[in-house]
Every structure is written in structure tokens, then in C-alpha cells.
CSV table of C-alpha atoms in Angstrom, one decimal:
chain,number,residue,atom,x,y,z
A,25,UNK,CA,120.9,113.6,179.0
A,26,UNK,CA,119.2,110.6,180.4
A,27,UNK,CA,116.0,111.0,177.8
A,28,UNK,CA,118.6,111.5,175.2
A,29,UNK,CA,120.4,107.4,176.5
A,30,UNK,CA,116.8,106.1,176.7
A,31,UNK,CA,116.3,107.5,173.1
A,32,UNK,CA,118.9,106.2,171.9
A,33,UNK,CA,119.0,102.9,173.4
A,34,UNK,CA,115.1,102.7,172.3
A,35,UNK,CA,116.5,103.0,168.7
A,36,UNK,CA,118.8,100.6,168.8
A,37,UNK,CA,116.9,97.9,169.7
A,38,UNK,CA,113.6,98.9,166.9
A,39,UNK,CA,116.6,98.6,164.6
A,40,UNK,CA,117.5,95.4,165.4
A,41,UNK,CA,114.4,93.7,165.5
A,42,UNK,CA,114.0,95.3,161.9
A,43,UNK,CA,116.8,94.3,161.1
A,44,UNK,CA,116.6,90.7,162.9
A,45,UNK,CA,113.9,90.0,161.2
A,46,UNK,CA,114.7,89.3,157.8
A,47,UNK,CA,117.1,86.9,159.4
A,48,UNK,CA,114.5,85.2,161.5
A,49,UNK,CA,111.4,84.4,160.1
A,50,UNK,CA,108.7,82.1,160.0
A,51,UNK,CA,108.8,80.6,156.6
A,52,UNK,CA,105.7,78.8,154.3
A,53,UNK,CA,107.1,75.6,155.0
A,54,UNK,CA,107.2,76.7,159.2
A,55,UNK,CA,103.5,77.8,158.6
A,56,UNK,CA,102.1,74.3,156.9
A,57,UNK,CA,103.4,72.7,159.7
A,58,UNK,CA,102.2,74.6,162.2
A,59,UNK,CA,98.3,74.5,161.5
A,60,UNK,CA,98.9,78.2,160.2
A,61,UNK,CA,95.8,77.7,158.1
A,62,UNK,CA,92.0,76.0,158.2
A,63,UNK,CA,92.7,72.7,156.9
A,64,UNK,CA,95.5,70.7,155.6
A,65,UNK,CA,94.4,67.2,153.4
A,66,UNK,CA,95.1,64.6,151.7
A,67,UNK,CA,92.7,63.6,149.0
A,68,UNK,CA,92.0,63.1,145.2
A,69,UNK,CA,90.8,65.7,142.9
A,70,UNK,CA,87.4,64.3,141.3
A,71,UNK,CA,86.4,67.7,139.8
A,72,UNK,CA,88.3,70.8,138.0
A,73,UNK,CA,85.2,73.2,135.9
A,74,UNK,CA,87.1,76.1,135.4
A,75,UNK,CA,88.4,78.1,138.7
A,76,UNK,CA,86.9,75.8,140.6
A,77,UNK,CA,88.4,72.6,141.8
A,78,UNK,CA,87.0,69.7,144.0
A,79,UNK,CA,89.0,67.4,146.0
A,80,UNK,CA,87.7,64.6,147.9
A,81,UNK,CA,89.5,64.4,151.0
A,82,UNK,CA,91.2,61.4,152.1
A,83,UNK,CA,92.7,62.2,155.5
A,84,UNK,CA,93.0,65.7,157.4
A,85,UNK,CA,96.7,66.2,159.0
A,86,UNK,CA,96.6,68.4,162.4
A,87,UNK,CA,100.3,69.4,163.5
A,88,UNK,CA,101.1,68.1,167.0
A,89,UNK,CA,102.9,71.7,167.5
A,90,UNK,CA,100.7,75.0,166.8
A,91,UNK,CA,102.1,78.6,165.3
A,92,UNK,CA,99.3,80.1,167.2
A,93,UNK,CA,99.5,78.8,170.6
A,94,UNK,CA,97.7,80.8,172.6
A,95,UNK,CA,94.8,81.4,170.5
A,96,UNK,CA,94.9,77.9,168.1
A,97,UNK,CA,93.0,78.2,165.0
A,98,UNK,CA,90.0,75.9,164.2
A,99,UNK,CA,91.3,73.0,161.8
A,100,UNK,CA,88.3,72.1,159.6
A,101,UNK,CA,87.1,67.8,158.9
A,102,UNK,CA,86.5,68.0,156.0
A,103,UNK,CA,85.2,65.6,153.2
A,104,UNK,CA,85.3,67.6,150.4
A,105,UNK,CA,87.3,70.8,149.4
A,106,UNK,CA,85.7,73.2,146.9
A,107,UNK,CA,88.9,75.7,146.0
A,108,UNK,CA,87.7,78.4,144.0
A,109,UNK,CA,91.2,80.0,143.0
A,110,UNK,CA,93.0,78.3,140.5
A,111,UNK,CA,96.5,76.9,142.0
A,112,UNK,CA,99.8,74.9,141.1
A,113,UNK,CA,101.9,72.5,142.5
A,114,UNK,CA,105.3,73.5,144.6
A,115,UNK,CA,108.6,72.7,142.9
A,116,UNK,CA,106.3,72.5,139.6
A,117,UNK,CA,107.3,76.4,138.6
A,118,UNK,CA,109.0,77.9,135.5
A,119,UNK,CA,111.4,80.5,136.3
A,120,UNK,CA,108.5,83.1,134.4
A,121,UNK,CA,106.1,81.9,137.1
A,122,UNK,CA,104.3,79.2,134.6
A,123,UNK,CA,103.3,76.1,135.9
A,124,UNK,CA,105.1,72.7,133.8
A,125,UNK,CA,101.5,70.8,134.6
A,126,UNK,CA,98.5,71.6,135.9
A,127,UNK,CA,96.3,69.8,138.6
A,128,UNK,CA,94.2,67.2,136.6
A,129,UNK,CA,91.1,65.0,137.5
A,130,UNK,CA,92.8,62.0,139.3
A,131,UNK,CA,95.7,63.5,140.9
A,132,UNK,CA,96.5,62.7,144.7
A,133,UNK,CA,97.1,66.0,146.0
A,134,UNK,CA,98.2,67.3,149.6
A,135,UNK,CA,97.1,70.9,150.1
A,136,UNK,CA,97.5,73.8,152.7
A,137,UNK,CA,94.0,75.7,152.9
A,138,UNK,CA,92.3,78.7,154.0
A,139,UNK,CA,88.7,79.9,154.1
A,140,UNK,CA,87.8,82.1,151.5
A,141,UNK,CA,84.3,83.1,150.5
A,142,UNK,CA,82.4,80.5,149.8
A,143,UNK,CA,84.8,77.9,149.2
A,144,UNK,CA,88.5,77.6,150.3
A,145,UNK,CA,92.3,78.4,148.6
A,146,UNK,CA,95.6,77.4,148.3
A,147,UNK,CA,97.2,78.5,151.8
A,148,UNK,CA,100.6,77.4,152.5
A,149,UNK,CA,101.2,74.9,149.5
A,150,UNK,CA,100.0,72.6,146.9
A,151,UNK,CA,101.8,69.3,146.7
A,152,UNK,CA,101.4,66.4,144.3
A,153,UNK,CA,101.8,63.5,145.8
A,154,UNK,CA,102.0,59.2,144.8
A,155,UNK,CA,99.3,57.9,147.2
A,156,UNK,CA,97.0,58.8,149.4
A,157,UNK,CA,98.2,56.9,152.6
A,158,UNK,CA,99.4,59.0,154.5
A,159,UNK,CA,101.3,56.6,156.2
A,160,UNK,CA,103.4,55.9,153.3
A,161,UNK,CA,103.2,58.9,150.6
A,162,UNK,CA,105.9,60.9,148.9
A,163,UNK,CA,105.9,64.4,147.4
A,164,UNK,CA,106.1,63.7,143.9
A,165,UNK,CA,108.9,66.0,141.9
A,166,UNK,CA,110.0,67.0,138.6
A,167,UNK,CA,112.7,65.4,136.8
A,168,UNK,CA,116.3,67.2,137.6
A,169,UNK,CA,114.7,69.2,140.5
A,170,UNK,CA,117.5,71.2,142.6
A,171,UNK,CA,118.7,69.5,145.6
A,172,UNK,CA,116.5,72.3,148.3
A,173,UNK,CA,113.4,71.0,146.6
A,174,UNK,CA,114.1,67.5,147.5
A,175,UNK,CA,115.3,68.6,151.2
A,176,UNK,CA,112.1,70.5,151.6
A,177,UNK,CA,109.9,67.2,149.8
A,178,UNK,CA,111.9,65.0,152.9
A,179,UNK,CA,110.9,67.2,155.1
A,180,UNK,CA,107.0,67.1,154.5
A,181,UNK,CA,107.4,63.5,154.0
A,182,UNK,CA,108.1,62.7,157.3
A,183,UNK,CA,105.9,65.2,158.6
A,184,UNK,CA,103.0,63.4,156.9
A,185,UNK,CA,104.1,60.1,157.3
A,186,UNK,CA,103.8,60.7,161.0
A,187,UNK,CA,100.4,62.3,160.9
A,188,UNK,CA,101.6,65.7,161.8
A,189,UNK,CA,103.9,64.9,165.0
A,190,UNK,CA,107.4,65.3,163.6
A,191,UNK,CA,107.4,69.3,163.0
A,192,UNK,CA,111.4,69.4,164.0
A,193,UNK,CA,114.0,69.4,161.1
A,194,UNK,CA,117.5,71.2,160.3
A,195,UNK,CA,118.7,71.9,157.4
A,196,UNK,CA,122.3,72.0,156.2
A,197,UNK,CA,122.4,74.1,153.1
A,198,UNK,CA,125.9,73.3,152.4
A,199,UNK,CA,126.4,69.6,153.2
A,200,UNK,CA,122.6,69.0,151.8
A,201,UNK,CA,121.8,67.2,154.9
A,202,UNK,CA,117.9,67.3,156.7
A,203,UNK,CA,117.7,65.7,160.2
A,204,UNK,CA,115.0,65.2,162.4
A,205,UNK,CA,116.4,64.8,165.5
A,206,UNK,CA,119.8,63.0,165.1
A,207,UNK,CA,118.4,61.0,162.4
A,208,UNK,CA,119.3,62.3,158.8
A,209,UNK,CA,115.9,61.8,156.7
A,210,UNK,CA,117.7,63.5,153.5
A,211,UNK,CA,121.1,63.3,152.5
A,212,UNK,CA,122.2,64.8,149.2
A,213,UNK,CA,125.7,63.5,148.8
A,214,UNK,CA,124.1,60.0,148.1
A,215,UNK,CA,122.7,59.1,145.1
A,216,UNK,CA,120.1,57.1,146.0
A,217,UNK,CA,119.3,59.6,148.8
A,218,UNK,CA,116.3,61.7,147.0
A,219,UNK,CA,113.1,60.3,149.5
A,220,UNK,CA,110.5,61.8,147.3
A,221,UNK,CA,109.2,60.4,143.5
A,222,UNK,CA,110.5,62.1,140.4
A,223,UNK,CA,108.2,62.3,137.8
A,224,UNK,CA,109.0,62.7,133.9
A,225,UNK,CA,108.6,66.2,132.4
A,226,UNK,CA,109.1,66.6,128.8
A,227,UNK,CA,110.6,69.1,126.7
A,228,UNK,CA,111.9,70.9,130.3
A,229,UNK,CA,115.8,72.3,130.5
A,230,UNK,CA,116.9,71.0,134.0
A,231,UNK,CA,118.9,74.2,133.6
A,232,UNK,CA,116.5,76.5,134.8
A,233,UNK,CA,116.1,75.1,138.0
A,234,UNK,CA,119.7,75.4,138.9
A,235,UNK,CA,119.1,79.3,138.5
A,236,UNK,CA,116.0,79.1,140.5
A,237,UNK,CA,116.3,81.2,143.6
A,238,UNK,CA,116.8,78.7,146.9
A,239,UNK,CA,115.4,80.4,150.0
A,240,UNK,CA,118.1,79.7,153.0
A,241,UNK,CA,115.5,80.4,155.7
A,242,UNK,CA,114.6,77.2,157.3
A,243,UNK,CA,113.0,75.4,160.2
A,244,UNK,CA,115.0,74.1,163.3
A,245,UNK,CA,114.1,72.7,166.6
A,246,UNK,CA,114.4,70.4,169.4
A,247,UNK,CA,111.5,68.2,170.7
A,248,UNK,CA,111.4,70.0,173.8
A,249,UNK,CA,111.6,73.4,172.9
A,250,UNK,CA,109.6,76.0,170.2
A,251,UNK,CA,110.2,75.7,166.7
A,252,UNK,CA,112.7,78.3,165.2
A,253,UNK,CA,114.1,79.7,162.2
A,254,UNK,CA,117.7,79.4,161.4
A,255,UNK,CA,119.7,80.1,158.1
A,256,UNK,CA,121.5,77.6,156.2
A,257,UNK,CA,125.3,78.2,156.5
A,258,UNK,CA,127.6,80.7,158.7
A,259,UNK,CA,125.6,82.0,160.8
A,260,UNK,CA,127.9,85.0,161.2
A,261,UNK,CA,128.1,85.8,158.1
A,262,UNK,CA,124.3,86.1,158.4
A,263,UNK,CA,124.2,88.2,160.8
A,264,UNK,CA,127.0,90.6,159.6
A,265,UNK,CA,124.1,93.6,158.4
A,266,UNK,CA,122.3,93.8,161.9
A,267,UNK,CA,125.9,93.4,163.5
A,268,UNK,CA,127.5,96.2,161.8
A,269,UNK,CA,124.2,98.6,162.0
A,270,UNK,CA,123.9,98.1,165.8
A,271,UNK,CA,128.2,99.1,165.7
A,272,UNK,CA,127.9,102.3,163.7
A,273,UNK,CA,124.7,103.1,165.8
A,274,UNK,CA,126.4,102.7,168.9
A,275,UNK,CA,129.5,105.2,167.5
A,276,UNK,CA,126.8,107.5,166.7
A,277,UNK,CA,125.4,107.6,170.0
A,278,UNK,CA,128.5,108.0,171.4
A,279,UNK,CA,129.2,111.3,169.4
A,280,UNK,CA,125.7,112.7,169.9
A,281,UNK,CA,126.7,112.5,173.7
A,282,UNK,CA,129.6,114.1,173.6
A,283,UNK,CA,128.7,116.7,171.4
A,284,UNK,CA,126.1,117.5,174.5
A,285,UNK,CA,128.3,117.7,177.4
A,286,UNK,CA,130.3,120.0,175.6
């Protein structure tokens, strides 16, 4: 009977964690600011010859706060960046998966990377951005973007803008809010509110990104304390699935049990 209670008990917690984890996650946006890759950079793309693409790099940002603490991986200095995969740019997506403009000879690009090969590719994100100060730079958008793309664009802002030390945000799905801290970087209820540069895309329906699917996994944390993932809205509502597995679980141990002692 007592094998049977550690059984069971055993069960019910690999179910939860299953089921846990599609609540808590570590998202792309968690992973490029977390050094979840070989190199992130700033820089300007001086050379596309078919696949490949050559950026000269500008300035490498290294997260203050690593995904991989115990065993950090190497971030590459690099000069130059030879990607050998073709890529586009985040929030730059039809809903078929087409890009609305590709990367051109002269853009300011900041770019997640990993080895690959030879050369390197597209790890965590490929960002257009107005400048190539660091300091002072903005993720550039599409005209009529939804309002999660311009969160997640504040976001990234102020993690470059501070070279890589401000990795803590929250994000209020329903009031549109990001803070960092107590201080609200992003606030959608105000018009002039959008922190990032929109940039004029012809012959696009702003339609289609209203129907594009916003991901409601996103980062939270305090400056003392690890980086976590938390989803946007009631929480209990989120975690309703897991709460109600674990319930009909326990019911069914407790029949399996009794069935035994009789």
C-alpha cells in the first residue's frame, strides 16, 4: 500500500511539472537577454551575396544576468559577423510567414547569434534598428504594428540602452503597461507612448497584424532575485488546466486506494 502512495504521489508531481511547464517557460525574448547564445551585436550590414550576409559589428551587448549560470557560455568580440542562413527582421512577418522587407546593404541591425559551421545564424532575433549607439537606439517597427510588438520593442530598448544591465521587466497584457522596476518604460493607453520608430510600409493591411497571434508568456523579475516567467493576465485562470489535473488525479488516487483495502 505504501509503494502504491509513493507511486502515486510520484505521478502527480511528473504531471505537474508537464503540465507547469507550458505555463512557465523561458521565452526568446528571456533567452536574448540572458546571453543564451554566442554573441549579441550591434552593427551595419556592409555585405548580403546570396545566403550569406556580413555585418560589421559596432558594439557587442553582454547581459549583466546569465540563463546559464553555472556553466556561462563564451560571448564572442566580434568585428565582423558572417551569417550564412538567410534571416528576417522580428515584428517584420506576414501572417503566411513572408517577410514585408528584407535585410539590405546599409541597415543598422541588432542580432542574436549562434555558431554555426563556419559562419554564425540568427539565434534569438533579428532587430532593425535607427542607430547604432547603443546608448540611444530604438527598435525600428512597421507602420500599425500591434501593441505586444511595441511592448516587447521597449523592452529591448532599455535593455540595450543600458548595455545589457536592465534584464528585469513586467508585462501587463491587459493594461499594455512594461515596467522595469516601478518605472513604466511603455505605456499603451498613451498616444505618444510607442518608444520604438515606426517605419512606412506600403501596400500592407494593418489588419493582419491585429490577427497575429500575441504570445502571453513574458519576463518578470526583481533586481535581487532570478528572472522568471509569468503570464499576462489572471493568473488563475492560467493555471486552471494543471489545477484541475492535479484535483481529478488526487480523486483517482483516492479510489485506487480504497478499491485496495477492500
Amino acid at each position: 500500500m505504501k509503494n502504491l502512495h509513493k507511486r502515486m504521489v510520484a505521478f502527480m508531481l511528473v504531471c505537474f511539472l508537464v503540465l507547469a511547464s507550458g505555463v512557465y517557460a523561458a521565452d526568446a525574448l528571456y533567452r536574448l537577454m540572458h546571453n543564451d547564445h554566442d554573441a549579441l551585436v550591434i552593427g551595419e550590414i556592409i555585405s548580403i551575396e546570396g545566403n550569406n550576409t556580413i555585418v560589421k559589428v559596432e558594439k557587442s551587448i553582454i547581459s549583466s544576468k546569465d540563463i546559464n549560470a553555472n556553466n556561462p557560455r563564451k560571448q564572442l568580440q566580434l568585428k565582423e559577423a558572417k551569417i550564412i542562413e538567410p534571416f528576417g527582421y522580428n515584428f517584420f512577418y506576414n501572417e503566411d510567414g513572408s517577410n514585408m522587407i528584407d535585410p539590405s546593404v546599409g541597415d543598422y541591425v541588432l542580432i542574436s547569434l549562434m555558431k554555426s559551421g563556419n559562419g554564425l545564424k540568427v539565434a534569438w532575433g533579428a532587430y532593425k534598428v535607427d542607430s547604432l549607439d547603443y546608448k540611444s537606439l530604438s527598435i525600428v517597427l512597421p507602420e500599425g504594428c500591434p501593441v505586444w510588438a511595441k511592448m516587447d520593442a521597449a523592452a529591448i530598448k532599455a535593455f540595450v540602452n543600458s548595455d545589457g544591465k536592465i534584464t528585469e521587466f513586467s508585462f501587463d497584457g491587459d493594461a499594455n503597461i512594461v515596467r522595469s522596476g516601478e518605472n513604466i518604460i511603455f505605456d499603451g493607453s498613451k498616444e505618444d507612448a510607442a518608444d520604438a520608430m515606426s517605419e512606412d510600409i506600403k501596400d500592407t493591411d494593418k489588419d493582419e497584424y491585429n490577427d497575429e497571434f500575441q504570445s502571453s508568456i513574458n519576463i518578470i523579475g526583481g533586481s535581487d532575485g532570478p528572472t522568471s516567467v509569468f503570464i499576462s493576465g489572471n493568473p488563475l485562470v492560467a493555471l486552471i488546466i494543471p489545477i484541475v489535473a492535479i484535483v481529478i488525479l488526487c480523486l483517482a488516487a483516492g479510489y485506487v486506494v480504497k478499491k485496495k483495502r477492500k
